[in-house]
Short mmCIF file of C-alpha atoms in Angstrom, two decimals:
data_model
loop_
_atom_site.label_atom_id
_atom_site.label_comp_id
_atom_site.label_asym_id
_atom_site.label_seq_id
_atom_site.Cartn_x
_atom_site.Cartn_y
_atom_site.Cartn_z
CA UNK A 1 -168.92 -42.96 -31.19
CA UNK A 2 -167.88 -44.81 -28.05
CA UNK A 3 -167.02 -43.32 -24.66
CA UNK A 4 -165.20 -45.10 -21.97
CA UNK A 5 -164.91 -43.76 -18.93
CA UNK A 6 -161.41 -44.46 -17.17
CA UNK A 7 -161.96 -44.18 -12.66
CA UNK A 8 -158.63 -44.60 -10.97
CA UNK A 9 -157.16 -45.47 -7.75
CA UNK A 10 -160.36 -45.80 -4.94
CA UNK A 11 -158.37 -46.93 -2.54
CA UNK A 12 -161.41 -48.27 -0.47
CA UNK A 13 -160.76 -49.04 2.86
CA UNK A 14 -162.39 -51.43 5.61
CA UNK A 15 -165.55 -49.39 7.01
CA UNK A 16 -164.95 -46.36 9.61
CA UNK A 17 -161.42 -46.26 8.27
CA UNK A 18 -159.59 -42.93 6.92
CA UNK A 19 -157.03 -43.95 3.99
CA UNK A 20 -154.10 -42.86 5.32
CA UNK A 21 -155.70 -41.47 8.47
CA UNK A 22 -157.00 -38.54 6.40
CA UNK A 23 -159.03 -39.33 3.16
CA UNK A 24 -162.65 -40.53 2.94
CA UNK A 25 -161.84 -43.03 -0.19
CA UNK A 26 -165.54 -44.25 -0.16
CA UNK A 27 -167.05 -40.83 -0.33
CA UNK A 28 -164.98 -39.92 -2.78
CA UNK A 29 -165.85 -42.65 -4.63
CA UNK A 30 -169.14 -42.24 -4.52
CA UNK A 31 -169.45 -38.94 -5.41
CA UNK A 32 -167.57 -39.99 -9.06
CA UNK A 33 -170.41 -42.62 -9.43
CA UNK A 34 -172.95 -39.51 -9.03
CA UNK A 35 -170.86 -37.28 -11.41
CA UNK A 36 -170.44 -40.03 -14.05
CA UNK A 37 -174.21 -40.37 -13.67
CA UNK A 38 -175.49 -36.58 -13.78
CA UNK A 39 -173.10 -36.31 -16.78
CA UNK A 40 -174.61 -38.90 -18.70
CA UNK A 41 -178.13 -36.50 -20.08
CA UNK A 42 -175.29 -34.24 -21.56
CA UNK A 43 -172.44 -36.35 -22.66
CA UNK A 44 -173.45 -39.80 -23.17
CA UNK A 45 -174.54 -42.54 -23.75
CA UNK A 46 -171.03 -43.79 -21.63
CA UNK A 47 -170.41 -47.75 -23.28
CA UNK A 48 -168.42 -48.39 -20.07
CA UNK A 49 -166.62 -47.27 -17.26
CA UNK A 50 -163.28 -49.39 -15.65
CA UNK A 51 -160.84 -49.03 -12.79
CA UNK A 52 -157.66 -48.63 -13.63
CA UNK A 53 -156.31 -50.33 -10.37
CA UNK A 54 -155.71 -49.61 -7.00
CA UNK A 55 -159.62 -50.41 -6.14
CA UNK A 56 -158.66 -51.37 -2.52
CA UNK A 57 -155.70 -50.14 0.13
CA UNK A 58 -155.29 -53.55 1.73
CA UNK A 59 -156.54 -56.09 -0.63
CA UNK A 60 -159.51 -57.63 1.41
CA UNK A 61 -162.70 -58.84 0.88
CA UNK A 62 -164.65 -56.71 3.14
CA UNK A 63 -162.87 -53.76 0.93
CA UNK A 64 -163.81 -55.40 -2.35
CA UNK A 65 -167.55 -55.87 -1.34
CA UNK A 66 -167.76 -51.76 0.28
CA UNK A 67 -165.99 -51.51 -3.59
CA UNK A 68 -168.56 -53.06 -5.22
CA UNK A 69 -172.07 -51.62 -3.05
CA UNK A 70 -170.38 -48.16 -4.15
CA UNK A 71 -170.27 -48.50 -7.43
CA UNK A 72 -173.65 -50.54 -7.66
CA UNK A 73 -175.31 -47.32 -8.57
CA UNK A 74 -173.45 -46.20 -11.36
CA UNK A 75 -175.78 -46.74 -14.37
CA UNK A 76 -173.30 -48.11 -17.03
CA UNK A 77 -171.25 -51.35 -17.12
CA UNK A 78 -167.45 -51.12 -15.52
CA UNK A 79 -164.92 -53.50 -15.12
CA UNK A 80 -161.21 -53.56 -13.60
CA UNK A 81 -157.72 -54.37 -13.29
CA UNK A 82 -155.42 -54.71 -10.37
CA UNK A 83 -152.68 -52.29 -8.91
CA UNK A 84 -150.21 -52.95 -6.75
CA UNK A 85 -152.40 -52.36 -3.67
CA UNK A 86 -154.93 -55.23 -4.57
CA UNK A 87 -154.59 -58.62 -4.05
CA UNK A 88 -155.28 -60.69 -7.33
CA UNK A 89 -156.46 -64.08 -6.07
CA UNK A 90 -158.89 -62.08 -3.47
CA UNK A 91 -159.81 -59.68 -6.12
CA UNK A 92 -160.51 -62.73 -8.36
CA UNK A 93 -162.91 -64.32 -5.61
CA UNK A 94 -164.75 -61.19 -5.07
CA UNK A 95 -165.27 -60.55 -8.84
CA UNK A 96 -166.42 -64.42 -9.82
CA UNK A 97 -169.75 -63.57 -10.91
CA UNK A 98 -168.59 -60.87 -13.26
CA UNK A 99 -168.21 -62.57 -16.84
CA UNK A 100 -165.08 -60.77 -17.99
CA UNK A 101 -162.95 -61.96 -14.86
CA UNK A 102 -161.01 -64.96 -15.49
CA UNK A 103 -161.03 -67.97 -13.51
CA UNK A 104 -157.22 -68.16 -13.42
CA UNK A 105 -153.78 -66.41 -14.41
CA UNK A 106 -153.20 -62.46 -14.63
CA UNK A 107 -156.74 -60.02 -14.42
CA UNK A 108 -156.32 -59.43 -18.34
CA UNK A 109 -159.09 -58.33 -20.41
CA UNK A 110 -160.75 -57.01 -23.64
CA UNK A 111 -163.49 -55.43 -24.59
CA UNK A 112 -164.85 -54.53 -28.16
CA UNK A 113 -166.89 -51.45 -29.43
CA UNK A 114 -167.96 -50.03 -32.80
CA UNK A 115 -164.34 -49.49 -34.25
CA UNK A 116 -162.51 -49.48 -31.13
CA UNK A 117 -160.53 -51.84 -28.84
CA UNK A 118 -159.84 -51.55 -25.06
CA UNK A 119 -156.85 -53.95 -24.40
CA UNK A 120 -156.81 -54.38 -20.36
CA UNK A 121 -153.89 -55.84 -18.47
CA UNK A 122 -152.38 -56.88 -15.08
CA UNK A 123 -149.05 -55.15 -13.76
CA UNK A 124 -149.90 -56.94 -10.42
CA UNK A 125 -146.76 -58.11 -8.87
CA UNK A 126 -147.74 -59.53 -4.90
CA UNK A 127 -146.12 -57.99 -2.15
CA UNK A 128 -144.65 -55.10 -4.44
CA UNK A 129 -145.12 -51.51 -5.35
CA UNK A 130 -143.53 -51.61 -8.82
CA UNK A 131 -145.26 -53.11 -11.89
CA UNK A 132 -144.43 -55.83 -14.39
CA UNK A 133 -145.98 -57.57 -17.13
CA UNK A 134 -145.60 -61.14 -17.91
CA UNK A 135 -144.29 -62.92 -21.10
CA UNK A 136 -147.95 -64.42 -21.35
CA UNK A 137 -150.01 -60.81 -20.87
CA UNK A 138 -147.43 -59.08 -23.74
CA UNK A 139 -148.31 -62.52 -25.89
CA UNK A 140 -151.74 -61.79 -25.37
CA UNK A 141 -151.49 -58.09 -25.85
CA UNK A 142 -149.96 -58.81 -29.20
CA UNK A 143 -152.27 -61.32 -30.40
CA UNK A 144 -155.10 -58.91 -29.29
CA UNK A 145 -153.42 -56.34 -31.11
CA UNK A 146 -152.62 -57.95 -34.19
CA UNK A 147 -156.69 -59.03 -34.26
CA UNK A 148 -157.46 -55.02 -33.77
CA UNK A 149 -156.41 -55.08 -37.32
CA UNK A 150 -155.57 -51.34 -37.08
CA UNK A 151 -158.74 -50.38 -35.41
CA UNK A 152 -158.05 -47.78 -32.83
CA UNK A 153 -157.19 -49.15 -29.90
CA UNK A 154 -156.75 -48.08 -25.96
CA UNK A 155 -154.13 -50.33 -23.41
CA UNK A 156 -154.99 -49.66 -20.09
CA UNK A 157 -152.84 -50.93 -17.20
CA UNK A 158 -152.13 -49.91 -13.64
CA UNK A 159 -148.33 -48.70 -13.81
CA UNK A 160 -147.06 -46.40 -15.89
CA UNK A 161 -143.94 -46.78 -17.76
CA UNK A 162 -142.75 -43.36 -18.20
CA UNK A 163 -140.96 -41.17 -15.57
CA UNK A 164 -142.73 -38.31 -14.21
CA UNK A 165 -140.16 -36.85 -11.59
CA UNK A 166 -142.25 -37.23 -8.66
CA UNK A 167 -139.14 -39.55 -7.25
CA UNK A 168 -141.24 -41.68 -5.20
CA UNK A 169 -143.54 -42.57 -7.48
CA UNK A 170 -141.12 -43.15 -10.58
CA UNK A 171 -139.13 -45.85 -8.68
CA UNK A 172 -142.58 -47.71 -8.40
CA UNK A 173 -143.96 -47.34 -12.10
CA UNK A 174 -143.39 -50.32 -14.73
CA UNK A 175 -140.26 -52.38 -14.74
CA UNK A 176 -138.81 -54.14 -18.04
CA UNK A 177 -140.81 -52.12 -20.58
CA UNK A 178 -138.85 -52.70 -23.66
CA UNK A 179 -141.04 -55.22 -25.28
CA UNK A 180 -143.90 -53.36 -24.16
CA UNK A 181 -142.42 -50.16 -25.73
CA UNK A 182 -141.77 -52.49 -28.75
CA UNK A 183 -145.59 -53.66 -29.30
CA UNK A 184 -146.86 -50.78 -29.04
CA UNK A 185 -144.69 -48.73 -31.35
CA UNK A 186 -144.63 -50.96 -33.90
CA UNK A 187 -148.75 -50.46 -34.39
CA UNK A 188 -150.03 -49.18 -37.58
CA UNK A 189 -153.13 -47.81 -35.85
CA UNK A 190 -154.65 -44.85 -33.58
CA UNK A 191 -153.13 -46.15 -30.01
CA UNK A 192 -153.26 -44.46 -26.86
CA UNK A 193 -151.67 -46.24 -23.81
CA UNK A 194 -153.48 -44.86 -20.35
CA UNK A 195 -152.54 -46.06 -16.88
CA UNK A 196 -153.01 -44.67 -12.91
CA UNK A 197 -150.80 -45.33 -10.51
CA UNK A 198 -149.35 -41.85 -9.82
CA UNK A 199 -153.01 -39.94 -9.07
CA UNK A 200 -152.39 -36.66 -11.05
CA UNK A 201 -153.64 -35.82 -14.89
CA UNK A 202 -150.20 -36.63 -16.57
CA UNK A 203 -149.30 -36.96 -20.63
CA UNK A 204 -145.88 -38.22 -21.96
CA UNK A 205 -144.56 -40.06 -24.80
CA UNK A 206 -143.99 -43.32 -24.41
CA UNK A 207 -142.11 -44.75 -27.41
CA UNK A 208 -144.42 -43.38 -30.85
CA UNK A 209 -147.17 -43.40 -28.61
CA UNK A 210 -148.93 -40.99 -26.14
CA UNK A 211 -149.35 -42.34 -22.52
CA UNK A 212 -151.59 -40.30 -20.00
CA UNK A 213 -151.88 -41.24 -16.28
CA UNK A 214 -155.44 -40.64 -14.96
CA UNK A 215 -156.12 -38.94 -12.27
CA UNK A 216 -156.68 -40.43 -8.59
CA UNK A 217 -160.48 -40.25 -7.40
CA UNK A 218 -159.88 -38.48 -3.98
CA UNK A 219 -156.74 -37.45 -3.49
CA UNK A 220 -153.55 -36.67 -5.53
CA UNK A 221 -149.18 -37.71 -4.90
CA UNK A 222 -147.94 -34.43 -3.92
CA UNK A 223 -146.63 -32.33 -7.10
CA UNK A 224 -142.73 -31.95 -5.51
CA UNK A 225 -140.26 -32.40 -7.74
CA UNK A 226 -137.33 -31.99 -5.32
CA UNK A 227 -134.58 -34.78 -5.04
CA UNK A 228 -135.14 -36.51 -1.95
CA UNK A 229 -138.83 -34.67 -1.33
CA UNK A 230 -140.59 -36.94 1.13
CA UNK A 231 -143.51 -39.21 -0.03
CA UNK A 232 -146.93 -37.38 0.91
CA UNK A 233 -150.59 -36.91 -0.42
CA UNK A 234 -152.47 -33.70 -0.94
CA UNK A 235 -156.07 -33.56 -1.05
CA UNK A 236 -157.00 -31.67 -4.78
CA UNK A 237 -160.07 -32.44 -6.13
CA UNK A 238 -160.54 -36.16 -7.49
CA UNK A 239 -161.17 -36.28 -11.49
CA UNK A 240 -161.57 -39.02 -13.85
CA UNK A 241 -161.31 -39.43 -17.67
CA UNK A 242 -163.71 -40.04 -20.67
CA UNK A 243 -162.03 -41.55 -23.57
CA UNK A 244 -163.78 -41.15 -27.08
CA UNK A 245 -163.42 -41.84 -30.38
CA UNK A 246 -163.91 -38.42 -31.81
CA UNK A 247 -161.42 -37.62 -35.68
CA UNK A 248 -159.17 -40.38 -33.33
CA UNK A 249 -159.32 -40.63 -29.56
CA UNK A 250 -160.04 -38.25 -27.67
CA UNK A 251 -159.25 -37.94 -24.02
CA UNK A 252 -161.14 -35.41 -21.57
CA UNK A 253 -160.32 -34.95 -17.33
CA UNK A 254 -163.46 -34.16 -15.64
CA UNK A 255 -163.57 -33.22 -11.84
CA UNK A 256 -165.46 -34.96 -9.31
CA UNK A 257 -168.13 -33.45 -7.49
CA UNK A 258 -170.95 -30.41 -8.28
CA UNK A 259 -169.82 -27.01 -9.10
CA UNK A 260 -171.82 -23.91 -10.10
CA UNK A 261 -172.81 -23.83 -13.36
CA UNK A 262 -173.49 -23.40 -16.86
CA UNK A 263 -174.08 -20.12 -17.13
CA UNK A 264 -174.34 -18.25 -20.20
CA UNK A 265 -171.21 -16.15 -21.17
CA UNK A 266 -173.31 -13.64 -22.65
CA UNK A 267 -177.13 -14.41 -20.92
CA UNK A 268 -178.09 -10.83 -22.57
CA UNK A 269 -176.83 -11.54 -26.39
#
């Protein structure tokens, strides 16, 4: 059955940089490359892993290569889409090699696996925090959809377009998605719609279908719901997601990093 993992939000920043002044992005980053790779004897085999935006802070080359040298170890294939922290054109440059990056227009993608579909597309808007998708990447998720032929199928995309109550975040998720809403409702298949954006483990319906938000590799939006709370990070553990098809699709949050463990429950039984 396939398994896809879903990494979100880096946020790599130039070297001997703190994000924000206080998180160690790289690191971080790193340390869900090794956990995606000691999980593989156990779990896999993983078909592929992909970013779910937000690789860089700033956008820049130098942050796209320290992207890429960090995730050169990870022992499956990945790809990515932009958030509203990368810069598409520069992303595009630094990602010309890679087959499934096209050479012009939106970062929109798919890839195929035995009986499943993973749709990928761009919210990028430059020089904003909100997302929006284009006339041509719903055309193209329709067409890919209507291929999928009911297959299930996974849409991945940066912004959410649910609310979540965290204020700060909601005024920056997905603008305009009626006709998204639309498409995806109107599928006669196993969907499942899963974004980043908002760095916490979050699951909401989104039309007839379930959305979850991933959460962030190394460091979470603070969990305030209070009107007017201010806009801050807390440093929780990172996680990411494995997506399976498993009697439909199956979605598990693993956390980043080595913890003690297995044990037997009952060692004398």
């Amino acid at each position: 059955m396939p398994k896809i993992v879903q990494i979100s939000d880096p946020h790599i920043v130039p070297y001997g940089q703190l994000a924000y002044g206080q998180v160690d992005t790289a690191a971080a980053l790193a340390s869900c490359v090794e956990t995606v790779n000691r999980f593989l004897p156990d779990i896999g085999p993983f078909d592929m892993a992909f970013v779910a935006g937000d690789l860089t802070d700033f956008g820049t080359e130098e942050e796209y290569q320290r992207f890429r040298d960090i995730m050169e170890p990870l022992a499956i294939p990945y790809r990515a889409i932009p958030g509203n922290h990368d810069d598409v054109e520069v992303m595009r440059r630094c990602f010309a090699d890679q087959d499934w990056m096209p050479e012009t227009g939106s970062i929109t993608w798919t890839a195929e696996f035995s009986g499943l579909r993973l749709i990928a597309l761009d919210t990028n808007v430059k020089g904003k925090a909100y997302g929006h998708l284009s006339d041509a990447s719903l055309d193209y998720l329709e067409a890919k959809m209507t291929a999928a032929n009911g297959d299930p199928v996974i849409v991945a995309m940066h912004h959410p377009p649910i609310r979540t109550g965290i204020k700060k975040m909601d005024i920056q998720n997905l603008r305009d998605s009626r006709r998204l809403q639309s498409i995806l409702s109107a599928y006669q298949g196993e969907l499942r719609l899963v974004c980043g954006h908002v760095h916490r483990n979050i699951v909401a319906p989104f039309g007839d279908v379930i959305c979850q938000i991933a959460p962030g590799v190394s460091h979470a939006v603070s969990m305030d719901l209070r009107v007017g709370a201010p806009h801050c990070l807390t440093k929780e553990p990172g996680g990411f997601l494995l997506h399976e098809l498993h009697d439909g699709i199956l979605t598990h949050s693993i956390p980043v990093g080595q913890f003690d463990g297995p044990y037997l429950f009952y060692p004398d039984s």
